[in-house]
PDB file of C-alpha atoms in Angstrom:
ATOM      1  CA  MET W 965     -32.946  15.183   1.568  1.00 87.00           C
ATOM      2  CA  LYS W 966     -30.580  16.173   4.329  1.00 91.00           C
ATOM      3  CA  ILE W 967     -27.481  14.411   5.564  1.00 91.00           C
ATOM      4  CA  ARG W 968     -26.343  14.654   9.166  1.00 93.00           C
ATOM      5  CA  ILE W 969     -23.209  13.446  10.902  1.00 93.00           C
ATOM      6  CA  THR W 970     -22.905  13.176  14.667  1.00 95.00           C
ATOM      7  CA  VAL W 971     -19.449  12.956  16.229  1.00 95.00           C
ATOM      8  CA  PRO W 972     -18.569  12.008  19.842  1.00 94.00           C
ATOM      9  CA  VAL W 973     -16.500  14.539  21.788  1.00 95.00           C
ATOM     10  CA  VAL W 974     -14.930  14.650  25.226  1.00 95.00           C
ATOM     11  CA  SER W 975     -15.439  18.049  26.793  1.00 93.00           C
ATOM     12  CA  SER W 976     -15.959  20.053  29.957  1.00 93.00           C
ATOM     13  CA  ALA W 977     -18.709  22.140  28.371  1.00 92.00           C
ATOM     14  CA  VAL W 978     -22.020  22.384  30.214  1.00 94.00           C
ATOM     15  CA  VAL W 979     -25.060  23.724  28.343  1.00 92.00           C
ATOM     16  CA  THR W 980     -28.452  24.348  29.912  1.00 90.00           C
ATOM     17  CA  GLU W 981     -30.311  25.182  26.707  1.00 90.00           C
ATOM     18  CA  ASP W 982     -30.552  23.784  23.205  1.00 88.00           C
ATOM     19  CA  VAL W 983     -27.688  24.952  20.995  1.00 88.00           C
ATOM     20  CA  ASN W 984     -28.564  24.808  17.307  1.00 91.00           C
ATOM     21  CA  GLU W 985     -27.389  27.288  14.668  1.00 93.00           C
ATOM     22  CA  THR W 986     -27.425  27.474  10.865  1.00 93.00           C
ATOM     23  CA  ASN W 987     -24.446  29.023   9.087  1.00 91.00           C
ATOM     24  CA  ASP W 988     -23.645  28.931   5.353  1.00 92.00           C
ATOM     25  CA  GLY W 989     -26.234  26.243   4.743  1.00 92.00           C
ATOM     26  CA  VAL W 990     -24.987  24.004   7.540  1.00 94.00           C
ATOM     27  CA  THR W 991     -26.965  23.426  10.716  1.00 95.00           C
ATOM     28  CA  ILE W 992     -24.703  22.733  13.679  1.00 95.00           C
ATOM     29  CA  GLY W 993     -25.706  21.703  17.175  1.00 94.00           C
ATOM     30  CA  LEU W 994     -24.493  20.335  20.471  1.00 95.00           C
ATOM     31  CA  ILE W 995     -25.833  17.210  22.141  1.00 94.00           C
ATOM     32  CA  LYS W 996     -25.620  16.910  25.920  1.00 94.00           C
ATOM     33  CA  ASN W 997     -26.070  14.127  28.418  1.00 94.00           C
ATOM     34  CA  GLU W 998     -28.334  14.059  31.477  1.00 93.00           C
ATOM     35  CA  SER W 999     -25.755  16.137  33.355  1.00 94.00           C
ATOM     36  CA  ASN W1000     -25.844  18.783  30.598  1.00 94.00           C
ATOM     37  CA  VAL W1001     -22.263  17.998  29.577  1.00 95.00           C
ATOM     38  CA  VAL W1002     -21.667  18.172  25.813  1.00 95.00           C
ATOM     39  CA  THR W1003     -20.988  14.672  24.438  1.00 95.00           C
ATOM     40  CA  HIS W1004     -21.547  15.091  20.692  1.00 95.00           C
ATOM     41  CA  ILE W1005     -21.507  17.691  17.935  1.00 96.00           C
ATOM     42  CA  PHE W1006     -23.747  17.261  14.910  1.00 96.00           C
ATOM     43  CA  ALA W1007     -23.820  18.990  11.552  1.00 96.00           C
ATOM     44  CA  GLU W1008     -26.297  18.649   8.702  1.00 95.00           C
ATOM     45  CA  GLU W1009     -26.853  20.078   5.247  1.00 94.00           C
ATOM     46  CA  LYS W1010     -28.730  19.426   2.010  1.00 92.00           C
ATOM     47  CA  HIS W1011     -27.703  16.225   0.273  1.00 87.00           C
ATOM     48  CA  ASN W1012     -28.115  15.634  -3.438  1.00 81.00           C
ATOM     49  CA  GLY W1013     -25.714  12.729  -3.846  1.00 78.00           C
ATOM     50  CA  THR W1014     -26.059   8.997  -3.509  1.00 73.00           C
ATOM     51  CA  ILE W1015     -27.864   7.432  -0.575  1.00 72.00           C
ATOM     52  CA  PRO W1016     -27.336   4.012   1.020  1.00 71.00           C
ATOM     53  CA  ARG W1017     -29.632   1.248  -0.132  1.00 72.00           C
ATOM     54  CA  THR W1018     -30.200  -2.426   0.487  1.00 71.00           C
ATOM     55  CA  GLU W1019     -29.701  -4.979  -2.272  1.00 70.00           C
ATOM     56  CA  PRO W1020     -30.710  -8.638  -2.498  1.00 72.00           C
ATOM     57  CA  GLY W1021     -28.159 -11.039  -1.136  1.00 67.00           C
ATOM     58  CA  ASP W1022     -27.087 -14.514  -2.145  1.00 71.00           C
ATOM     59  CA  GLU W1023     -26.610 -17.910  -0.530  1.00 68.00           C
ATOM     60  CA  LYS W1024     -23.957 -16.608   1.838  1.00 66.00           C
ATOM     61  CA  VAL W1025     -25.379 -13.193   2.691  1.00 64.00           C
ATOM     62  CA  LYS W1026     -29.095 -12.512   2.920  1.00 64.00           C
ATOM     63  CA  LEU W1027     -28.839  -8.782   2.361  1.00 60.00           C
ATOM     64  CA  TYR W1028     -26.181  -6.391   1.132  1.00 63.00           C
ATOM     65  CA  ILE W1029     -26.018  -2.738   2.109  1.00 66.00           C
ATOM     66  CA  ASN W1030     -24.549  -0.381  -0.470  1.00 66.00           C
ATOM     67  CA  PHE W1031     -23.467   2.709   1.442  1.00 66.00           C
ATOM     68  CA  GLY W1032     -22.647   4.668  -1.690  1.00 68.00           C
ATOM     69  CA  ASN W1033     -20.073   7.396  -1.281  1.00 73.00           C
ATOM     70  CA  PRO W1034     -21.704  10.347   0.506  1.00 81.00           C
ATOM     71  CA  ASP W1035     -19.495  13.433   0.746  1.00 86.00           C
ATOM     72  CA  THR W1036     -19.269  14.647   4.340  1.00 89.00           C
ATOM     73  CA  LYS W1037     -16.064  16.671   4.068  1.00 92.00           C
ATOM     74  CA  ASN W1038     -17.829  20.006   4.544  1.00 94.00           C
ATOM     75  CA  LEU W1039     -19.669  18.771   7.634  1.00 95.00           C
ATOM     76  CA  GLU W1040     -16.495  17.241   9.065  1.00 94.00           C
ATOM     77  CA  SER W1041     -14.673  20.518   8.442  1.00 94.00           C
ATOM     78  CA  VAL W1042     -17.224  22.481  10.467  1.00 95.00           C
ATOM     79  CA  ILE W1043     -17.048  20.001  13.345  1.00 95.00           C
ATOM     80  CA  ASN W1044     -13.241  20.021  13.291  1.00 95.00           C
ATOM     81  CA  TYR W1045     -13.346  23.831  13.447  1.00 95.00           C
ATOM     82  CA  LEU W1046     -15.646  23.805  16.477  1.00 94.00           C
ATOM     83  CA  GLY W1047     -13.600  21.069  18.109  1.00 94.00           C
ATOM     84  CA  ALA W1048     -10.372  23.016  17.670  1.00 95.00           C
ATOM     85  CA  VAL W1049     -11.642  26.419  18.801  1.00 94.00           C
ATOM     86  CA  GLY W1050     -13.753  24.735  21.465  1.00 93.00           C
ATOM     87  CA  SER W1051     -10.624  23.283  23.038  1.00 94.00           C
ATOM     88  CA  PHE W1052     -10.046  26.786  24.431  1.00 93.00           C
ATOM     89  CA  TRP W1053     -13.606  27.903  25.139  1.00 92.00           C
ATOM     90  CA  TRP W1054     -15.304  24.669  26.172  1.00 91.00           C
ATOM     91  CA  GLY W1055     -12.517  22.319  27.243  1.00 93.00           C
ATOM     92  CA  ILE W1056     -12.961  19.950  24.303  1.00 94.00           C
ATOM     93  CA  ARG W1057     -10.292  17.272  24.604  1.00 94.00           C
ATOM     94  CA  SER W1058     -11.104  14.964  21.692  1.00 92.00           C
ATOM     95  CA  VAL W1059     -13.203  14.903  18.541  1.00 93.00           C
ATOM     96  CA  SER W1060     -13.755  11.362  17.240  1.00 91.00           C
ATOM     97  CA  ILE W1061     -14.377  11.898  13.542  1.00 90.00           C
ATOM     98  CA  ASP W1062     -13.509   8.244  12.900  1.00 85.00           C
ATOM     99  CA  ASP W1063     -16.460   7.238  15.092  1.00 88.00           C
ATOM    100  CA  LEU W1064     -19.157   9.302  13.395  1.00 89.00           C
ATOM    101  CA  LYS W1065     -22.784   8.386  12.894  1.00 90.00           C
ATOM    102  CA  MET W1066     -24.329   9.286   9.533  1.00 90.00           C
ATOM    103  CA  GLU W1067     -28.050   9.873   9.036  1.00 89.00           C
ATOM    104  CA  PHE W1068     -30.220  10.652   6.026  1.00 87.00           C
ATOM    105  CA  ILE W1069     -33.225  12.831   6.829  1.00 87.00           C
ATOM    106  CA  PRO W1070     -36.085  12.828   4.299  1.00 86.00           C
ATOM    107  CA  GLU W1071     -37.962  16.075   3.802  1.00 87.00           C
ATOM    108  CA  ASN W1072     -41.026  14.637   2.045  1.00 86.00           C
ATOM    109  CA  ASP W1073     -42.875  11.347   1.544  1.00 87.00           C
ATOM    110  CA  ALA W1074     -41.141  10.557  -1.741  1.00 84.00           C
ATOM    111  CA  GLU W1075     -37.715  10.856  -0.158  1.00 80.00           C
ATOM    112  CA  LYS W1076     -38.867   8.821   2.811  1.00 82.00           C
ATOM    113  CA  LYS W1077     -39.997   5.985   0.527  1.00 79.00           C
ATOM    114  CA  SER W1078     -36.649   6.020  -1.306  1.00 75.00           C
ATOM    115  CA  LEU W1079     -34.723   5.334   1.872  1.00 74.00           C
ATOM    116  CA  SER W1080     -34.091   1.752   2.900  1.00 70.00           C
ATOM    117  CA  VAL W1081     -31.233   2.719   5.233  1.00 68.00           C
ATOM    118  CA  LEU W1082     -31.814   5.698   7.511  1.00 70.00           C
ATOM    119  CA  SER W1083     -28.498   5.772   9.348  1.00 72.00           C
ATOM    120  CA  PHE W1084     -25.291   3.930  10.005  1.00 71.00           C
ATOM    121  CA  SER W1085     -22.228   4.329  12.195  1.00 74.00           C
ATOM    122  CA  ASN W1086     -18.637   4.344  11.076  1.00 69.00           C
ATOM    123  CA  LYS W1087     -16.183   3.150  13.713  1.00 73.00           C
ATOM    124  CA  LYS W1088     -12.694   2.132  12.633  1.00 77.00           C
ATOM    125  CA  THR W1089     -10.881  -0.521  14.635  1.00 80.00           C
ATOM    126  CA  PHE W1090      -7.961  -2.854  14.096  1.00 82.00           C
ATOM    127  CA  PRO W1091      -8.535  -6.542  14.846  1.00 82.00           C
ATOM    128  CA  LYS W1092      -7.718  -7.366  18.458  1.00 83.00           C
ATOM    129  CA  ARG W1093      -5.780 -10.492  19.278  1.00 82.00           C
ATOM    130  CA  LYS W1094      -4.831 -12.150  22.516  1.00 85.00           C
ATOM    131  CA  ILE W1095      -1.129 -12.686  23.133  1.00 84.00           C
ATOM    132  CA  GLU W1096      -0.065 -15.542  25.373  1.00 85.00           C
ATOM    133  CA  ALA W1097       2.340 -14.576  28.167  1.00 85.00           C
ATOM    134  CA  PRO W1098       3.893 -17.853  29.444  1.00 87.00           C
ATOM    135  CA  ALA W1099       5.550 -17.941  32.843  1.00 90.00           C
ATOM    136  CA  HIS W1100       8.975 -18.869  31.453  1.00 83.00           C
ATOM    137  CA  GLN W1101       8.951 -15.768  29.249  1.00 82.00           C
ATOM    138  CA  PHE W1102       8.166 -13.600  32.276  1.00 83.00           C
ATOM    139  CA  ARG W1103      11.099 -15.119  34.168  1.00 82.00           C
ATOM    140  CA  ASP W1104      13.479 -14.766  31.216  1.00 83.00           C
ATOM    141  CA  ILE W1105      12.631 -11.094  30.674  1.00 83.00           C
ATOM    142  CA  LEU W1106      13.371 -10.342  34.322  1.00 84.00           C
ATOM    143  CA  LYS W1107      16.687 -12.214  34.125  1.00 83.00           C
ATOM    144  CA  MET W1108      17.690 -10.211  31.051  1.00 84.00           C
ATOM    145  CA  ARG W1109      17.189  -6.898  32.793  1.00 84.00           C
ATOM    146  CA  GLN W1110      20.870  -6.572  33.718  1.00 82.00           C
ATOM    147  CA  ASN W1111      21.719  -6.537  30.017  1.00 82.00           C
ATOM    148  CA  TRP W1112      18.512  -5.029  28.678  1.00 85.00           C
ATOM    149  CA  ASP W1113      17.469  -2.302  31.114  1.00 89.00           C
ATOM    150  CA  TYR W1114      18.607   0.427  28.704  1.00 91.00           C
ATOM    151  CA  ILE W1115      15.696  -0.540  26.438  1.00 91.00           C
ATOM    152  CA  THR W1116      13.079   0.698  28.967  1.00 94.00           C
ATOM    153  CA  VAL W1117      12.715   4.263  27.661  1.00 95.00           C
ATOM    154  CA  PRO W1118      13.031   3.430  23.941  1.00 95.00           C
ATOM    155  CA  MET W1119      10.421   0.669  24.280  1.00 95.00           C
ATOM    156  CA  SER W1120       8.176   3.105  26.164  1.00 96.00           C
ATOM    157  CA  PHE W1121       8.142   5.219  23.013  1.00 97.00           C
ATOM    158  CA  TYR W1122       7.262   2.073  21.058  1.00 96.00           C
ATOM    159  CA  ARG W1123       4.387   1.338  23.436  1.00 96.00           C
ATOM    160  CA  GLU W1124       3.030   4.888  23.121  1.00 97.00           C
ATOM    161  CA  GLY W1125       3.401   4.657  19.355  1.00 96.00           C
ATOM    162  CA  ASN W1126       1.277   1.509  19.322  1.00 96.00           C
ATOM    163  CA  VAL W1127      -1.437   3.233  21.362  1.00 94.00           C
ATOM    164  CA  GLU W1128      -1.512   6.066  18.815  1.00 96.00           C
ATOM    165  CA  PHE W1129      -1.406   3.624  15.893  1.00 96.00           C
ATOM    166  CA  ASP W1130      -4.327   1.589  17.234  1.00 93.00           C
ATOM    167  CA  ASN W1131      -6.327   4.819  17.529  1.00 91.00           C
ATOM    168  CA  PHE W1132      -5.534   5.808  13.918  1.00 92.00           C
ATOM    169  CA  ARG W1133      -3.320   8.718  14.988  1.00 95.00           C
ATOM    170  CA  PHE W1134      -0.562   7.764  12.589  1.00 96.00           C
ATOM    171  CA  LYS W1135       1.328  11.060  12.674  1.00 97.00           C
ATOM    172  CA  ASN W1136       1.665  10.743  16.441  1.00 97.00           C
ATOM    173  CA  ALA W1137       2.553   7.067  16.117  1.00 97.00           C
ATOM    174  CA  PHE W1138       5.342   7.815  13.651  1.00 98.00           C
ATOM    175  CA  ILE W1139       6.915  10.420  15.933  1.00 97.00           C
ATOM    176  CA  ASN W1140       6.954   8.026  18.892  1.00 97.00           C
ATOM    177  CA  TYR W1141       8.371   5.229  16.757  1.00 98.00           C
ATOM    178  CA  PHE W1142      11.044   7.558  15.409  1.00 98.00           C
ATOM    179  CA  PHE W1143      12.108   8.508  18.932  1.00 97.00           C
ATOM    180  CA  MET W1144      12.841   4.846  19.620  1.00 97.00           C
ATOM    181  CA  LEU W1145      14.909   4.515  16.446  1.00 97.00           C
ATOM    182  CA  GLU W1146      16.686   7.812  17.075  1.00 97.00           C
ATOM    183  CA  GLY W1147      17.345   7.049  20.729  1.00 96.00           C
ATOM    184  CA  LEU W1148      19.003   3.742  19.962  1.00 96.00           C
ATOM    185  CA  TYR W1149      20.836   4.487  16.722  1.00 96.00           C
ATOM    186  CA  GLY W1150      20.793   8.246  16.054  1.00 96.00           C
ATOM    187  CA  ASP W1151      24.172   8.804  17.765  1.00 95.00           C
ATOM    188  CA  GLY W1152      22.882  12.108  19.136  1.00 94.00           C
ATOM    189  CA  LYS W1153      22.612  13.653  15.665  1.00 92.00           C
ATOM    190  CA  SER W1154      19.733  16.017  14.886  1.00 86.00           C
ATOM    191  CA  GLY W1155      20.395  17.153  11.315  1.00 90.00           C
ATOM    192  CA  LYS W1156      19.043  15.189   8.361  1.00 93.00           C
ATOM    193  CA  ALA W1157      22.420  14.185   6.901  1.00 94.00           C
ATOM    194  CA  GLY W1158      23.843  13.337  10.313  1.00 95.00           C
ATOM    195  CA  GLN W1159      20.927  11.086  11.233  1.00 96.00           C
ATOM    196  CA  ILE W1160      20.970   9.248   7.914  1.00 96.00           C
ATOM    197  CA  LYS W1161      24.692   8.595   8.288  1.00 96.00           C
ATOM    198  CA  ALA W1162      24.233   7.481  11.896  1.00 96.00           C
ATOM    199  CA  PHE W1163      21.455   5.019  11.061  1.00 97.00           C
ATOM    200  CA  LEU W1164      23.387   3.587   8.126  1.00 96.00           C
ATOM    201  CA  GLY W1165      26.354   3.042  10.451  1.00 96.00           C
ATOM    202  CA  HIS W1166      24.439   0.464  12.488  1.00 96.00           C
ATOM    203  CA  PRO W1167      24.091  -3.046  10.987  1.00 95.00           C
ATOM    204  CA  GLU W1168      20.956  -3.623  13.088  1.00 95.00           C
ATOM    205  CA  VAL W1169      19.139  -0.799  11.300  1.00 96.00           C
ATOM    206  CA  HIS W1170      20.271  -2.007   7.879  1.00 95.00           C
ATOM    207  CA  ASP W1171      19.080  -5.534   8.693  1.00 96.00           C
ATOM    208  CA  ALA W1172      15.755  -4.372  10.156  1.00 96.00           C
ATOM    209  CA  VAL W1173      14.926  -2.155   7.166  1.00 96.00           C
ATOM    210  CA  THR W1174      15.706  -5.004   4.769  1.00 95.00           C
ATOM    211  CA  LYS W1175      13.528  -7.442   6.713  1.00 93.00           C
ATOM    212  CA  ALA W1176      10.697  -4.943   7.167  1.00 93.00           C
ATOM    213  CA  MET W1177      10.504  -4.223   3.440  1.00 91.00           C
ATOM    214  CA  GLY W1178      10.588  -7.957   2.793  1.00 89.00           C
ATOM    215  CA  SER W1179       7.758  -8.498   5.280  1.00 86.00           C
ATOM    216  CA  ILE W1180       5.631  -5.825   3.647  1.00 85.00           C
ATOM    217  CA  ARG W1181       6.112  -7.476   0.266  1.00 81.00           C
ATOM    218  CA  LYS W1182       5.444 -10.928   1.698  1.00 76.00           C
ATOM    219  CA  VAL W1183       2.079 -10.007   3.223  1.00 72.00           C
ATOM    220  CA  ASN W1184       1.168  -8.405  -0.085  1.00 59.00           C
ATOM    221  CA  ALA W1185       0.442  -4.996   1.432  1.00 65.00           C
ATOM    222  CA  ASP W1186      -0.197  -3.514  -2.000  1.00 77.00           C
ATOM    223  CA  LYS W1187      -1.458  -0.145  -0.824  1.00 85.00           C
ATOM    224  CA  HIS W1188       1.587   0.362   1.382  1.00 90.00           C
ATOM    225  CA  LEU W1189       4.009  -0.720  -1.341  1.00 89.00           C
ATOM    226  CA  ALA W1190       2.350   1.611  -3.818  1.00 89.00           C
ATOM    227  CA  LYS W1191       2.482   4.523  -1.362  1.00 92.00           C
ATOM    228  CA  LEU W1192       6.121   3.853  -0.466  1.00 93.00           C
ATOM    229  CA  THR W1193       7.104   3.636  -4.123  1.00 91.00           C
ATOM    230  CA  SER W1194       5.321   6.907  -4.786  1.00 93.00           C
ATOM    231  CA  LEU W1195       6.999   8.646  -1.845  1.00 94.00           C
ATOM    232  CA  LEU W1196      10.461   7.428  -2.790  1.00 94.00           C
ATOM    233  CA  GLN W1197       9.966   8.702  -6.320  1.00 94.00           C
ATOM    234  CA  LYS W1198       8.525  12.002  -5.118  1.00 93.00           C
ATOM    235  CA  TYR W1199      11.598  12.799  -3.035  1.00 93.00           C
ATOM    236  CA  ASN W1200      14.083  11.228  -5.484  1.00 94.00           C
ATOM    237  CA  TYR W1201      15.159   8.425  -3.169  1.00 95.00           C
ATOM    238  CA  GLU W1202      16.129   4.973  -4.398  1.00 92.00           C
ATOM    239  CA  GLY W1203      14.330   1.876  -3.174  1.00 90.00           C
ATOM    240  CA  SER W1204      17.421   0.834  -1.218  1.00 93.00           C
ATOM    241  CA  VAL W1205      18.020   0.709   2.537  1.00 95.00           C
ATOM    242  CA  GLU W1206      19.566   4.171   2.332  1.00 96.00           C
ATOM    243  CA  GLY W1207      16.561   5.428   0.361  1.00 96.00           C
ATOM    244  CA  VAL W1208      14.086   4.090   2.923  1.00 96.00           C
ATOM    245  CA  ILE W1209      16.062   5.553   5.821  1.00 97.00           C
ATOM    246  CA  SER W1210      16.268   8.889   4.007  1.00 97.00           C
ATOM    247  CA  LEU W1211      12.491   8.816   3.576  1.00 97.00           C
ATOM    248  CA  LEU W1212      11.984   8.156   7.301  1.00 97.00           C
ATOM    249  CA  VAL W1213      14.262  11.026   8.300  1.00 97.00           C
ATOM    250  CA  HIS W1214      12.583  13.295   5.761  1.00 96.00           C
ATOM    251  CA  THR W1215       9.168  12.368   7.162  1.00 96.00           C
ATOM    252  CA  ARG W1216      10.374  13.134  10.689  1.00 96.00           C
ATOM    253  CA  GLY W1217      11.285  16.607   9.450  1.00 93.00           C
ATOM    254  CA  ILE W1218       7.862  17.106   7.860  1.00 93.00           C
ATOM    255  CA  LEU W1219       6.100  16.106  11.073  1.00 95.00           C
ATOM    256  CA  SER W1220       8.303  18.189  13.346  1.00 92.00           C
ATOM    257  CA  HIS W1221       7.355  21.567  11.898  1.00 92.00           C
ATOM    258  CA  PHE W1222       4.200  23.436  10.976  1.00 92.00           C
ATOM    259  CA  TYR W1223       3.532  26.786   9.283  1.00 94.00           C
ATOM    260  CA  VAL W1224      -0.054  27.865   8.722  1.00 93.00           C
ATOM    261  CA  LYS W1225       0.680  29.511   5.358  1.00 93.00           C
ATOM    262  CA  SER W1226       2.807  26.710   3.948  1.00 92.00           C
ATOM    263  CA  SER W1227       1.694  25.055   0.723  1.00 90.00           C
ATOM    264  CA  GLN W1228       3.780  21.964   1.513  1.00 88.00           C
ATOM    265  CA  HIS W1229       2.277  18.748   2.834  1.00 91.00           C
ATOM    266  CA  GLN W1230       2.440  18.936   6.622  1.00 93.00           C
ATOM    267  CA  GLY W1231       1.314  16.762   9.473  1.00 94.00           C
ATOM    268  CA  THR W1232      -1.601  18.019  11.575  1.00 94.00           C
ATOM    269  CA  PRO W1233      -4.092  16.534  14.048  1.00 93.00           C
ATOM    270  CA  LEU W1234      -6.619  16.543  11.196  1.00 93.00           C
ATOM    271  CA  ASN W1235      -4.709  14.525   8.569  1.00 93.00           C
ATOM    272  CA  GLN W1236      -3.341  11.665  10.666  1.00 94.00           C
ATOM    273  CA  SER W1237      -4.474   9.102   8.072  1.00 92.00           C
ATOM    274  CA  ASP W1238      -2.101  10.610   5.494  1.00 94.00           C
ATOM    275  CA  PHE W1239       0.800   9.023   7.363  1.00 96.00           C
ATOM    276  CA  TYR W1240      -0.567   5.499   7.768  1.00 95.00           C
ATOM    277  CA  THR W1241       2.000   3.903   5.454  1.00 95.00           C
ATOM    278  CA  GLU W1242       4.959   5.733   6.996  1.00 96.00           C
ATOM    279  CA  ALA W1243       3.906   4.651  10.504  1.00 97.00           C
ATOM    280  CA  TYR W1244       3.222   1.108   9.292  1.00 95.00           C
ATOM    281  CA  LEU W1245       6.718   0.882   7.805  1.00 96.00           C
ATOM    282  CA  LEU W1246       8.482   2.249  10.875  1.00 97.00           C
ATOM    283  CA  GLN W1247       6.498  -0.045  13.161  1.00 97.00           C
ATOM    284  CA  ALA W1248       7.625  -3.020  11.057  1.00 95.00           C
ATOM    285  CA  ILE W1249      11.252  -1.867  11.265  1.00 97.00           C
ATOM    286  CA  LEU W1250      11.061  -1.564  15.045  1.00 97.00           C
ATOM    287  CA  ILE W1251       9.577  -5.033  15.383  1.00 95.00           C
ATOM    288  CA  HIS W1252      12.659  -6.442  13.672  1.00 95.00           C
ATOM    289  CA  ILE W1253      14.972  -4.218  15.719  1.00 95.00           C
ATOM    290  CA  HIS W1254      13.333  -5.497  18.896  1.00 93.00           C
ATOM    291  CA  ASN W1255      13.899  -9.073  17.750  1.00 92.00           C
ATOM    292  CA  ILE W1256      17.564  -8.329  17.066  1.00 90.00           C
ATOM    293  CA  LEU W1257      18.092  -6.667  20.450  1.00 88.00           C
ATOM    294  CA  HIS W1258      16.237  -9.465  22.170  1.00 86.00           C
ATOM    295  CA  MET W1259      18.559 -12.056  20.705  1.00 87.00           C
ATOM    296  CA  GLN W1260      21.548  -9.926  21.681  1.00 82.00           C
ATOM    297  CA  ALA W1261      20.314  -9.844  25.243  1.00 81.00           C
ATOM    298  CA  VAL W1262      19.555 -13.542  25.271  1.00 79.00           C
ATOM    299  CA  ASN W1263      22.989 -14.464  23.932  1.00 78.00           C
ATOM    300  CA  LEU W1264      24.786 -11.780  25.930  1.00 61.00           C
ATOM    301  CA  THR W1265      26.693 -10.885  22.800  1.00 40.00           C
ATOM    302  CA  PHE W1266      26.645  -7.117  23.029  1.00 38.00           C
ATOM    303  CA  THR W1267      29.075  -5.124  25.130  1.00 50.00           C
ATOM    304  CA  ASP W1268      28.367  -1.525  24.130  1.00 51.00           C
ATOM    305  CA  LYS W1269      24.828  -0.251  24.636  1.00 50.00           C
ATOM    306  CA  PRO W1270      23.461   2.163  22.008  1.00 50.00           C
ATOM    307  CA  LYS W1271      24.035   5.708  23.143  1.00 48.00           C
TER     308      LYS W1271
END
């Protein structure tokens, strides 16, 4: 039995012949469109693990599909390597590992008979929802511009962070979110201690962190709470507002530097999912900060704009 994954790519590469090579037990190839532009990379190898199978359903579901837990890390690693090096040689601009197609290829009749599921695709998406934009809200936002125009650039970082978040690029999302927080309440400080002190000096940040943590507990986001608890313990921070802010600043430091020989946990384009919880937390904090600033603008209560 062989297992193959096929991953969409965006590239400028044009190939006029079939490209298919075997290296260290892995067969790798390029798939092109009718214009000979490379659109996918595939990789396959021997598979001795579990295979997906169908199982009888019940009154609610006619048929269940058990996908098992096939290990594709080696194949993904090869494709990530080609995608990275290919960014120079072939103009590869994106490698969509989260949108891979997985296939099981039988090599004899017995294996063919054992397969009830030949392939499946794995595309991650967040639920999409429509947001009503009433006319009165449009008018009110325009009227508030004289008191709220300073929010344009910080909220642009928030918008870009949401784009990255929705595409599962959580490292990138966190950095954009942090720029909004830093721009509004960082007081121009760049060092870790200075930023923590600056954030703690703003009641809005204290309030937003408290509400965000409360929201996470309220929606019963167990996996995020468990991860946050683990991170706070790992870096010896308390579960207080100061501890959470210290964790955010520490994470910003982790994601702002990279050394190829480091044994420390670092952020890279290939481990974006490692920072899901951190991005989720900071997004929640910014939602509450936005609400606070919105009310300030509505009530015209603030006189000094964050610098």
